PDB file of C-alpha atoms in Angstrom:
ATOM      1  CA  UNK A  57       0.000   0.000   0.000  1.00 68.00           C
ATOM      2  CA  UNK A  58       1.452   3.367  -1.064  1.00 80.00           C
ATOM      3  CA  UNK A  59       0.653   5.346   2.088  1.00 88.00           C
ATOM      4  CA  UNK A  60       3.039   8.129   1.100  1.00 88.00           C
ATOM      5  CA  UNK A  61       0.868   8.778  -1.955  1.00 87.00           C
ATOM      6  CA  UNK A  62      -2.166   9.099   0.355  1.00 92.00           C
ATOM      7  CA  UNK A  63      -0.387  11.520   2.724  1.00 93.00           C
ATOM      8  CA  UNK A  64       0.895  13.566  -0.196  1.00 91.00           C
ATOM      9  CA  UNK A  65      -2.665  13.925  -1.555  1.00 91.00           C
ATOM     10  CA  UNK A  66      -4.019  14.935   1.872  1.00 93.00           C
ATOM     11  CA  UNK A  67      -1.396  17.643   2.305  1.00 93.00           C
ATOM     12  CA  UNK A  68      -1.830  18.886  -1.246  1.00 91.00           C
ATOM     13  CA  UNK A  69      -5.577  19.291  -0.618  1.00 91.00           C
ATOM     14  CA  UNK A  70      -4.840  21.164   2.626  1.00 93.00           C
ATOM     15  CA  UNK A  71      -6.598  18.706   4.972  1.00 94.00           C
ATOM     16  CA  UNK A  72      -5.466  18.030   8.493  1.00 94.00           C
ATOM     17  CA  UNK A  73      -6.037  14.470   9.702  1.00 94.00           C
ATOM     18  CA  UNK A  74      -9.088  15.496  11.700  1.00 94.00           C
ATOM     19  CA  UNK A  75     -10.566  17.465   8.775  1.00 94.00           C
ATOM     20  CA  UNK A  76     -10.136  14.571   6.367  1.00 95.00           C
ATOM     21  CA  UNK A  77     -11.570  12.074   8.851  1.00 94.00           C
ATOM     22  CA  UNK A  78     -14.686  14.150   9.622  1.00 95.00           C
ATOM     23  CA  UNK A  79     -17.902  12.107   9.166  1.00 94.00           C
ATOM     24  CA  UNK A  80     -15.872   9.181   7.760  1.00 94.00           C
ATOM     25  CA  UNK A  81     -13.813   7.759  10.631  1.00 94.00           C
ATOM     26  CA  UNK A  82     -12.029   8.851  13.777  1.00 94.00           C
ATOM     27  CA  UNK A  83      -8.839  10.879  13.606  1.00 94.00           C
ATOM     28  CA  UNK A  84      -7.146   8.036  15.501  1.00 94.00           C
ATOM     29  CA  UNK A  85      -8.109   5.558  12.757  1.00 93.00           C
ATOM     30  CA  UNK A  86      -6.598   7.827  10.134  1.00 94.00           C
ATOM     31  CA  UNK A  87      -3.465   8.367  12.244  1.00 93.00           C
ATOM     32  CA  UNK A  88      -2.932   4.616  12.653  1.00 92.00           C
ATOM     33  CA  UNK A  89      -3.205   4.243   8.868  1.00 91.00           C
ATOM     34  CA  UNK A  90      -0.742   7.011   8.044  1.00 92.00           C
ATOM     35  CA  UNK A  91       1.776   6.383  10.835  1.00 91.00           C
ATOM     36  CA  UNK A  92       1.584   2.655  11.467  1.00 88.00           C
ATOM     37  CA  UNK A  93       0.291   1.260   8.181  1.00 84.00           C
ATOM     38  CA  UNK A  94      -2.833  -0.142   9.835  1.00 87.00           C
ATOM     39  CA  UNK A  95      -5.301  -0.199   6.956  1.00 83.00           C
ATOM     40  CA  UNK A  96      -8.938   0.707   7.815  1.00 87.00           C
ATOM     41  CA  UNK A  97     -11.913  -1.044   6.282  1.00 85.00           C
ATOM     42  CA  UNK A  98     -12.224  -0.878   2.516  1.00 74.00           C
ATOM     43  CA  UNK A  99     -15.400   1.209   2.858  1.00 85.00           C
ATOM     44  CA  UNK A 100     -13.597   3.843   4.965  1.00 91.00           C
ATOM     45  CA  UNK A 101     -10.536   3.852   2.701  1.00 89.00           C
ATOM     46  CA  UNK A 102     -12.650   4.403  -0.401  1.00 86.00           C
ATOM     47  CA  UNK A 103     -14.469   7.343   1.219  1.00 91.00           C
ATOM     48  CA  UNK A 104     -11.153   8.915   2.222  1.00 93.00           C
ATOM     49  CA  UNK A 105      -9.807   8.485  -1.311  1.00 90.00           C
ATOM     50  CA  UNK A 106     -12.950  10.031  -2.779  1.00 90.00           C
ATOM     51  CA  UNK A 107     -12.554  13.089  -0.544  1.00 93.00           C
ATOM     52  CA  UNK A 108      -8.920  13.382  -1.688  1.00 93.00           C
ATOM     53  CA  UNK A 109      -9.948  12.987  -5.336  1.00 90.00           C
ATOM     54  CA  UNK A 110      -7.682   9.976  -5.863  1.00 88.00           C
ATOM     55  CA  UNK A 111      -8.535   6.417  -6.859  1.00 81.00           C
ATOM     56  CA  UNK A 112      -8.020   3.462  -4.576  1.00 75.00           C
ATOM     57  CA  UNK A 113      -5.820   1.932  -7.275  1.00 70.00           C
ATOM     58  CA  UNK A 114      -3.302   4.774  -6.879  1.00 73.00           C
ATOM     59  CA  UNK A 115      -2.435   3.474  -3.419  1.00 77.00           C
ATOM     60  CA  UNK A 116      -1.197   0.150  -4.761  1.00 65.00           C
ATOM     61  CA  UNK A 117       2.479  -0.035  -5.750  1.00 51.00           C
ATOM     62  CA  UNK A 118       3.011   1.738  -9.041  1.00 45.00           C
ATOM     63  CA  UNK A 119       5.510  -0.822 -10.242  1.00 40.00           C
ATOM     64  CA  UNK A 120       2.856  -3.556 -10.324  1.00 40.00           C
ATOM     65  CA  UNK A 121       0.623  -1.532 -12.623  1.00 42.00           C
ATOM     66  CA  UNK A 122       3.512  -0.545 -14.870  1.00 44.00           C
ATOM     67  CA  UNK A 123       5.082  -3.977 -14.988  1.00 54.00           C
ATOM     68  CA  UNK A 124       1.856  -5.680 -16.005  1.00 77.00           C
ATOM     69  CA  UNK A 125       2.015  -3.780 -19.300  1.00 83.00           C
ATOM     70  CA  UNK A 126       5.803  -3.928 -19.519  1.00 88.00           C
ATOM     71  CA  UNK A 127       5.806  -7.666 -18.873  1.00 87.00           C
ATOM     72  CA  UNK A 128       3.148  -8.206 -21.512  1.00 88.00           C
ATOM     73  CA  UNK A 129       5.248  -6.396 -24.130  1.00 91.00           C
ATOM     74  CA  UNK A 130       8.389  -8.246 -23.104  1.00 92.00           C
ATOM     75  CA  UNK A 131       6.608 -11.599 -23.303  1.00 90.00           C
ATOM     76  CA  UNK A 132       5.515 -10.776 -26.846  1.00 91.00           C
ATOM     77  CA  UNK A 133       8.986  -9.521 -27.781  1.00 94.00           C
ATOM     78  CA  UNK A 134      10.653 -12.644 -26.381  1.00 91.00           C
ATOM     79  CA  UNK A 135       8.323 -14.890 -28.375  1.00 87.00           C
ATOM     80  CA  UNK A 136       9.026 -12.856 -31.527  1.00 90.00           C
ATOM     81  CA  UNK A 137      12.747 -13.213 -30.859  1.00 90.00           C
ATOM     82  CA  UNK A 138      12.293 -16.985 -30.828  1.00 83.00           C
ATOM     83  CA  UNK A 139      10.337 -16.935 -34.088  1.00 81.00           C
ATOM     84  CA  UNK A 140      12.858 -14.570 -35.768  1.00 85.00           C
ATOM     85  CA  UNK A 141      10.363 -11.707 -36.156  1.00 90.00           C
ATOM     86  CA  UNK A 142      12.995  -9.181 -35.159  1.00 93.00           C
ATOM     87  CA  UNK A 143      11.401  -6.040 -36.596  1.00 95.00           C
ATOM     88  CA  UNK A 144       8.155  -6.567 -34.677  1.00 95.00           C
ATOM     89  CA  UNK A 145      10.107  -7.400 -31.526  1.00 95.00           C
ATOM     90  CA  UNK A 146      12.074  -4.165 -31.883  1.00 95.00           C
ATOM     91  CA  UNK A 147       8.864  -2.153 -32.203  1.00 95.00           C
ATOM     92  CA  UNK A 148       7.561  -3.617 -28.942  1.00 95.00           C
ATOM     93  CA  UNK A 149      10.795  -2.953 -27.067  1.00 95.00           C
ATOM     94  CA  UNK A 150      10.984   0.615 -28.390  1.00 94.00           C
ATOM     95  CA  UNK A 151       7.589   1.255 -26.777  1.00 92.00           C
ATOM     96  CA  UNK A 152       9.020   0.443 -23.324  1.00 91.00           C
ATOM     97  CA  UNK A 153      10.669   3.256 -21.395  1.00 88.00           C
ATOM     98  CA  UNK A 154      13.681   2.118 -19.397  1.00 86.00           C
ATOM     99  CA  UNK A 155      12.881   4.769 -16.785  1.00 84.00           C
ATOM    100  CA  UNK A 156       9.566   2.993 -16.072  1.00 83.00           C
ATOM    101  CA  UNK A 157      11.325  -0.203 -14.981  1.00 85.00           C
ATOM    102  CA  UNK A 158      11.966  -0.459 -11.264  1.00 78.00           C
ATOM    103  CA  UNK A 159      12.399  -4.200 -10.682  1.00 83.00           C
ATOM    104  CA  UNK A 160      15.981  -5.420 -11.193  1.00 84.00           C
ATOM    105  CA  UNK A 161      15.212  -8.659 -13.028  1.00 85.00           C
ATOM    106  CA  UNK A 162      12.849  -6.846 -15.400  1.00 88.00           C
ATOM    107  CA  UNK A 163      15.717  -4.423 -16.076  1.00 91.00           C
ATOM    108  CA  UNK A 164      17.993  -7.370 -16.907  1.00 93.00           C
ATOM    109  CA  UNK A 165      15.355  -8.877 -19.171  1.00 93.00           C
ATOM    110  CA  UNK A 166      14.957  -5.561 -20.976  1.00 94.00           C
ATOM    111  CA  UNK A 167      18.666  -5.461 -21.779  1.00 96.00           C
ATOM    112  CA  UNK A 168      18.857  -9.129 -22.776  1.00 96.00           C
ATOM    113  CA  UNK A 169      16.008  -8.724 -25.257  1.00 96.00           C
ATOM    114  CA  UNK A 170      17.318  -5.423 -26.598  1.00 96.00           C
ATOM    115  CA  UNK A 171      20.811  -6.847 -27.041  1.00 97.00           C
ATOM    116  CA  UNK A 172      19.739  -9.778 -29.195  1.00 97.00           C
ATOM    117  CA  UNK A 173      17.155  -7.810 -31.154  1.00 97.00           C
ATOM    118  CA  UNK A 174      19.760  -5.125 -31.900  1.00 97.00           C
ATOM    119  CA  UNK A 175      22.211  -7.828 -32.994  1.00 97.00           C
ATOM    120  CA  UNK A 176      19.777  -9.437 -35.418  1.00 96.00           C
ATOM    121  CA  UNK A 177      18.647  -6.033 -36.692  1.00 96.00           C
ATOM    122  CA  UNK A 178      22.248  -5.304 -37.646  1.00 96.00           C
ATOM    123  CA  UNK A 179      22.704  -2.410 -35.229  1.00 96.00           C
ATOM    124  CA  UNK A 180      26.296  -1.228 -34.551  1.00 96.00           C
ATOM    125  CA  UNK A 181      28.077  -4.003 -32.677  1.00 96.00           C
ATOM    126  CA  UNK A 182      29.717  -1.602 -30.233  1.00 96.00           C
ATOM    127  CA  UNK A 183      26.217  -0.550 -29.110  1.00 97.00           C
ATOM    128  CA  UNK A 184      25.137  -4.173 -28.765  1.00 97.00           C
ATOM    129  CA  UNK A 185      28.245  -4.957 -26.698  1.00 97.00           C
ATOM    130  CA  UNK A 186      27.409  -2.054 -24.373  1.00 97.00           C
ATOM    131  CA  UNK A 187      23.946  -3.537 -23.732  1.00 96.00           C
ATOM    132  CA  UNK A 188      25.348  -6.966 -22.811  1.00 96.00           C
ATOM    133  CA  UNK A 189      28.067  -5.394 -20.648  1.00 95.00           C
ATOM    134  CA  UNK A 190      25.390  -3.712 -18.545  1.00 93.00           C
ATOM    135  CA  UNK A 191      23.995  -7.145 -17.689  1.00 94.00           C
ATOM    136  CA  UNK A 192      27.421  -8.459 -16.682  1.00 92.00           C
ATOM    137  CA  UNK A 193      28.090  -5.418 -14.489  1.00 90.00           C
ATOM    138  CA  UNK A 194      24.783  -5.675 -12.602  1.00 83.00           C
ATOM    139  CA  UNK A 195      25.447  -6.618  -8.967  1.00 73.00           C
ATOM    140  CA  UNK A 196      22.181  -5.955  -7.140  1.00 62.00           C
ATOM    141  CA  UNK A 197      19.662  -8.205  -8.915  1.00 63.00           C
ATOM    142  CA  UNK A 198      18.879 -11.687  -7.688  1.00 61.00           C
ATOM    143  CA  UNK A 199      18.697 -14.714 -10.020  1.00 68.00           C
ATOM    144  CA  UNK A 200      21.054 -13.170 -12.559  1.00 84.00           C
ATOM    145  CA  UNK A 201      22.689 -16.413 -13.749  1.00 88.00           C
ATOM    146  CA  UNK A 202      20.557 -16.987 -16.853  1.00 91.00           C
ATOM    147  CA  UNK A 203      20.951 -13.350 -17.924  1.00 93.00           C
ATOM    148  CA  UNK A 204      24.737 -13.555 -17.509  1.00 93.00           C
ATOM    149  CA  UNK A 205      24.774 -16.676 -19.684  1.00 94.00           C
ATOM    150  CA  UNK A 206      22.660 -14.888 -22.289  1.00 96.00           C
ATOM    151  CA  UNK A 207      25.058 -11.923 -22.211  1.00 96.00           C
ATOM    152  CA  UNK A 208      28.064 -14.232 -22.688  1.00 96.00           C
ATOM    153  CA  UNK A 209      26.239 -15.830 -25.610  1.00 97.00           C
ATOM    154  CA  UNK A 210      25.519 -12.434 -27.150  1.00 97.00           C
ATOM    155  CA  UNK A 211      29.139 -11.315 -26.795  1.00 97.00           C
ATOM    156  CA  UNK A 212      30.295 -14.571 -28.379  1.00 97.00           C
ATOM    157  CA  UNK A 213      27.973 -13.901 -31.315  1.00 97.00           C
ATOM    158  CA  UNK A 214      29.418 -10.391 -31.684  1.00 97.00           C
ATOM    159  CA  UNK A 215      32.996 -11.688 -31.866  1.00 97.00           C
ATOM    160  CA  UNK A 216      31.908 -14.411 -34.291  1.00 96.00           C
ATOM    161  CA  UNK A 217      30.366 -11.828 -36.613  1.00 96.00           C
ATOM    162  CA  UNK A 218      33.662  -9.916 -36.458  1.00 96.00           C
ATOM    163  CA  UNK A 219      35.509 -13.148 -37.405  1.00 96.00           C
ATOM    164  CA  UNK A 220      37.250 -13.187 -34.034  1.00 96.00           C
ATOM    165  CA  UNK A 221      36.537 -16.883 -33.555  1.00 96.00           C
ATOM    166  CA  UNK A 222      39.034 -17.496 -30.729  1.00 95.00           C
ATOM    167  CA  UNK A 223      37.499 -14.718 -28.654  1.00 96.00           C
ATOM    168  CA  UNK A 224      34.008 -15.915 -29.547  1.00 96.00           C
ATOM    169  CA  UNK A 225      34.842 -19.463 -28.472  1.00 94.00           C
ATOM    170  CA  UNK A 226      36.069 -18.175 -25.104  1.00 94.00           C
ATOM    171  CA  UNK A 227      32.554 -16.867 -24.350  1.00 95.00           C
ATOM    172  CA  UNK A 228      30.709 -19.851 -25.799  1.00 94.00           C
ATOM    173  CA  UNK A 229      32.871 -22.179 -23.683  1.00 91.00           C
ATOM    174  CA  UNK A 230      31.929 -20.210 -20.551  1.00 89.00           C
ATOM    175  CA  UNK A 231      28.287 -20.765 -21.458  1.00 90.00           C
ATOM    176  CA  UNK A 232      28.575 -24.473 -22.240  1.00 87.00           C
ATOM    177  CA  UNK A 233      30.341 -25.129 -18.934  1.00 80.00           C
ATOM    178  CA  UNK A 234      27.249 -23.921 -17.084  1.00 84.00           C
ATOM    179  CA  UNK A 235      24.177 -24.310 -19.270  1.00 82.00           C
ATOM    180  CA  UNK A 236      23.902 -28.099 -18.873  1.00 76.00           C
ATOM    181  CA  UNK A 237      23.411 -27.616 -15.137  1.00 77.00           C
ATOM    182  CA  UNK A 238      20.986 -24.704 -15.285  1.00 80.00           C
ATOM    183  CA  UNK A 239      17.590 -25.674 -13.798  1.00 78.00           C
ATOM    184  CA  UNK A 240      14.647 -24.505 -15.899  1.00 75.00           C
ATOM    185  CA  UNK A 241      11.743 -23.491 -13.677  1.00 76.00           C
ATOM    186  CA  UNK A 242       9.282 -22.019 -16.174  1.00 78.00           C
ATOM    187  CA  UNK A 243       8.568 -21.563 -19.875  1.00 79.00           C
ATOM    188  CA  UNK A 244      10.704 -18.432 -20.147  1.00 82.00           C
ATOM    189  CA  UNK A 245      13.680 -20.292 -18.671  1.00 85.00           C
ATOM    190  CA  UNK A 246      13.199 -23.033 -21.257  1.00 87.00           C
ATOM    191  CA  UNK A 247      13.091 -20.474 -24.085  1.00 87.00           C
ATOM    192  CA  UNK A 248      16.315 -18.865 -22.844  1.00 91.00           C
ATOM    193  CA  UNK A 249      18.195 -22.124 -22.408  1.00 91.00           C
ATOM    194  CA  UNK A 250      17.111 -23.170 -25.903  1.00 90.00           C
ATOM    195  CA  UNK A 251      18.240 -19.831 -27.305  1.00 92.00           C
ATOM    196  CA  UNK A 252      21.679 -20.283 -25.727  1.00 93.00           C
ATOM    197  CA  UNK A 253      22.106 -23.925 -26.783  1.00 92.00           C
ATOM    198  CA  UNK A 254      20.951 -23.177 -30.333  1.00 93.00           C
ATOM    199  CA  UNK A 255      23.282 -20.201 -30.784  1.00 94.00           C
ATOM    200  CA  UNK A 256      26.182 -22.263 -29.416  1.00 94.00           C
ATOM    201  CA  UNK A 257      25.308 -24.952 -31.969  1.00 93.00           C
ATOM    202  CA  UNK A 258      25.307 -22.381 -34.768  1.00 95.00           C
ATOM    203  CA  UNK A 259      28.709 -21.058 -33.714  1.00 95.00           C
ATOM    204  CA  UNK A 260      30.360 -24.484 -33.605  1.00 94.00           C
ATOM    205  CA  UNK A 261      28.949 -25.217 -37.045  1.00 95.00           C
ATOM    206  CA  UNK A 262      30.497 -21.928 -38.189  1.00 95.00           C
ATOM    207  CA  UNK A 263      33.984 -22.983 -37.010  1.00 94.00           C
ATOM    208  CA  UNK A 264      33.499 -26.475 -38.496  1.00 93.00           C
ATOM    209  CA  UNK A 265      33.337 -28.259 -35.150  1.00 91.00           C
ATOM    210  CA  UNK A 266      30.348 -30.188 -36.430  1.00 92.00           C
ATOM    211  CA  UNK A 267      30.397 -32.981 -33.863  1.00 90.00           C
ATOM    212  CA  UNK A 268      30.022 -30.405 -31.073  1.00 90.00           C
ATOM    213  CA  UNK A 269      27.420 -28.509 -33.082  1.00 92.00           C
ATOM    214  CA  UNK A 270      25.352 -31.641 -33.716  1.00 93.00           C
ATOM    215  CA  UNK A 271      25.525 -32.611 -30.035  1.00 90.00           C
ATOM    216  CA  UNK A 272      24.281 -29.175 -28.993  1.00 90.00           C
ATOM    217  CA  UNK A 273      21.518 -29.097 -31.589  1.00 92.00           C
ATOM    218  CA  UNK A 274      20.401 -32.598 -30.654  1.00 90.00           C
ATOM    219  CA  UNK A 275      20.329 -31.462 -27.034  1.00 88.00           C
ATOM    220  CA  UNK A 276      18.110 -28.543 -28.116  1.00 88.00           C
ATOM    221  CA  UNK A 277      15.734 -31.017 -29.797  1.00 87.00           C
ATOM    222  CA  UNK A 278      15.657 -33.075 -26.597  1.00 85.00           C
ATOM    223  CA  UNK A 279      14.794 -29.998 -24.524  1.00 84.00           C
ATOM    224  CA  UNK A 280      11.974 -29.195 -26.946  1.00 83.00           C
ATOM    225  CA  UNK A 281      10.653 -32.737 -26.724  1.00 78.00           C
ATOM    226  CA  UNK A 282      10.904 -32.991 -22.933  1.00 79.00           C
ATOM    227  CA  UNK A 283       9.208 -29.629 -22.398  1.00 76.00           C
ATOM    228  CA  UNK A 284       6.678 -29.837 -25.251  1.00 67.00           C
ATOM    229  CA  UNK A 285       8.147 -26.699 -26.851  1.00 74.00           C
ATOM    230  CA  UNK A 286       8.212 -26.637 -30.653  1.00 75.00           C
ATOM    231  CA  UNK A 287       9.572 -23.183 -31.420  1.00 73.00           C
ATOM    232  CA  UNK A 288      13.232 -24.192 -31.714  1.00 81.00           C
ATOM    233  CA  UNK A 289      12.677 -27.597 -33.307  1.00 81.00           C
ATOM    234  CA  UNK A 290      12.544 -26.119 -36.808  1.00 82.00           C
ATOM    235  CA  UNK A 291      15.655 -24.012 -36.330  1.00 84.00           C
ATOM    236  CA  UNK A 292      17.623 -26.876 -34.762  1.00 88.00           C
ATOM    237  CA  UNK A 293      16.588 -29.272 -37.551  1.00 87.00           C
ATOM    238  CA  UNK A 294      17.460 -26.624 -40.151  1.00 89.00           C
ATOM    239  CA  UNK A 295      20.964 -26.194 -38.736  1.00 92.00           C
ATOM    240  CA  UNK A 296      21.404 -29.986 -38.528  1.00 93.00           C
ATOM    241  CA  UNK A 297      20.510 -30.151 -42.222  1.00 91.00           C
ATOM    242  CA  UNK A 298      23.116 -27.464 -42.992  1.00 92.00           C
ATOM    243  CA  UNK A 299      25.691 -29.450 -41.014  1.00 94.00           C
ATOM    244  CA  UNK A 300      24.776 -32.616 -42.937  1.00 93.00           C
ATOM    245  CA  UNK A 301      25.292 -30.767 -46.217  1.00 93.00           C
ATOM    246  CA  UNK A 302      28.714 -29.574 -45.029  1.00 93.00           C
ATOM    247  CA  UNK A 303      29.789 -33.142 -44.150  1.00 93.00           C
ATOM    248  CA  UNK A 304      28.382 -34.541 -47.453  1.00 91.00           C
ATOM    249  CA  UNK A 305      25.872 -36.853 -45.812  1.00 91.00           C
ATOM    250  CA  UNK A 306      23.677 -38.969 -48.107  1.00 91.00           C
ATOM    251  CA  UNK A 307      20.902 -37.115 -49.875  1.00 90.00           C
ATOM    252  CA  UNK A 308      18.187 -39.059 -48.055  1.00 90.00           C
ATOM    253  CA  UNK A 309      19.664 -38.047 -44.668  1.00 92.00           C
ATOM    254  CA  UNK A 310      19.768 -34.369 -45.632  1.00 92.00           C
ATOM    255  CA  UNK A 311      16.267 -34.407 -47.108  1.00 92.00           C
ATOM    256  CA  UNK A 312      14.866 -36.133 -44.023  1.00 92.00           C
ATOM    257  CA  UNK A 313      16.243 -33.321 -41.865  1.00 91.00           C
ATOM    258  CA  UNK A 314      14.850 -30.735 -44.273  1.00 92.00           C
ATOM    259  CA  UNK A 315      11.419 -32.387 -44.217  1.00 92.00           C
ATOM    260  CA  UNK A 316      11.468 -32.531 -40.406  1.00 89.00           C
ATOM    261  CA  UNK A 317      12.369 -28.860 -40.241  1.00 88.00           C
ATOM    262  CA  UNK A 318       9.615 -28.048 -42.747  1.00 90.00           C
ATOM    263  CA  UNK A 319       7.007 -29.855 -40.649  1.00 89.00           C
ATOM    264  CA  UNK A 320       8.057 -27.998 -37.510  1.00 85.00           C
ATOM    265  CA  UNK A 321       8.106 -24.701 -39.405  1.00 84.00           C
ATOM    266  CA  UNK A 322       4.571 -25.244 -40.661  1.00 83.00           C
ATOM    267  CA  UNK A 323       3.356 -25.908 -37.132  1.00 78.00           C
ATOM    268  CA  UNK A 324       4.962 -22.666 -35.947  1.00 72.00           C
ATOM    269  CA  UNK A 325       4.064 -20.726 -39.112  1.00 75.00           C
ATOM    270  CA  UNK A 326       7.703 -19.769 -39.533  1.00 77.00           C
ATOM    271  CA  UNK A 327       7.675 -18.379 -43.073  1.00 81.00           C
ATOM    272  CA  UNK A 328      11.329 -17.355 -42.919  1.00 82.00           C
ATOM    273  CA  UNK A 329      12.447 -20.925 -42.241  1.00 83.00           C
ATOM    274  CA  UNK A 330      10.060 -22.373 -44.854  1.00 87.00           C
ATOM    275  CA  UNK A 331      11.514 -20.134 -47.560  1.00 89.00           C
ATOM    276  CA  UNK A 332      15.084 -21.103 -46.660  1.00 89.00           C
ATOM    277  CA  UNK A 333      14.188 -24.799 -46.533  1.00 91.00           C
ATOM    278  CA  UNK A 334      12.591 -24.702 -49.992  1.00 92.00           C
ATOM    279  CA  UNK A 335      15.768 -23.206 -51.404  1.00 91.00           C
ATOM    280  CA  UNK A 336      17.931 -25.782 -49.601  1.00 91.00           C
ATOM    281  CA  UNK A 337      15.839 -28.687 -50.899  1.00 91.00           C
ATOM    282  CA  UNK A 338      16.134 -27.423 -54.464  1.00 89.00           C
ATOM    283  CA  UNK A 339      19.912 -27.005 -54.143  1.00 90.00           C
ATOM    284  CA  UNK A 340      20.354 -30.476 -52.635  1.00 89.00           C
ATOM    285  CA  UNK A 341      18.338 -32.167 -55.372  1.00 85.00           C
ATOM    286  CA  UNK A 342      20.157 -30.226 -58.090  1.00 84.00           C
ATOM    287  CA  UNK A 343      23.563 -31.082 -56.633  1.00 71.00           C
ATOM    288  CA  UNK A 344      22.806 -34.785 -56.434  1.00 57.00           C
ATOM    289  CA  UNK A 345      21.470 -35.035 -59.988  1.00 56.00           C
TER     290      UNK A 345
END
C-alpha cells in the first residue's frame, strides 16, 4: 500500500487528519493508517480516497501496474525473438521506457532482449556490446545467472560476426560449462536455455566443429521434446541439415532433416524458415542429380 501517496494527496488538498476524517472515521483511525500502516476497512478507505480525489488503485504499488504492461510487451517480444520476427520485436521494445522499470530482473530482461534484437537487426556491434556489458556489471539483482549466460552468448555472437573466432569461443565455452546444469523453472527459462544452446550450436557449425554442433543441436531437440516446446525444433533441424550438407551426408539423410524442419516450421508458421528450406531442398536435389 502506497501510504506516502495518500499523505501527499491529503497535504496537497490542505486537509489536516481530523478534517479529512470528519464524518468518515475517527482521527485516531486515520493516524494509525498514516503512521503505522494499519489499513482501515475498505469502505472507509474508499471514502477517504474520494474526498482526496484519488482512486483506490493509486495506493497500490506503481511498479505492479507498470510492470503488467511492460511484462506483456516483453513476453511478446521474447516470443518474436524466438520466431525470428525481429522487426516486430524491436517495435515492442521501443515502446518500453527504461525509466519505467523499477524491478531489477525486469531491467535485466529488458537489456537481454534489446541486445539480441539489436544484434539481429544489424545495429552497430559496439552498441550491442554495451547492452550486454550492462547485464554483466549488474550486482544488485537476484537470479542473474541466466541473464549472464545470455550476455556471454551475445558477446560470443558479436565476436563471431567480427571473425574473431578465438574470442568468440572463449565466451561460448563459458556458457557451455554452465548451461547443462541450469535448472529450468518455467517456460521463459526453457526459451532462454534453448536460445543459448541453439546459438552455441550455430557457432560451432560456423567454425566447423560439427560434432560439437550436432551434439548441442540434438540437445536442443531433446529440450523441446521434454518440455513440449516446438519453437526451436525447426531451427535446430534446419541447422542440422546445414551441417549434414557440409559433411556430405547422403541425400536421403539431408532431405529427411529438411522435411522434419519443414514440418516444424509449418506448425509454428515460420515463413522465414520455410523459404530457406525450400531453397535448400532445391539445391540439394540439383547437386545430387
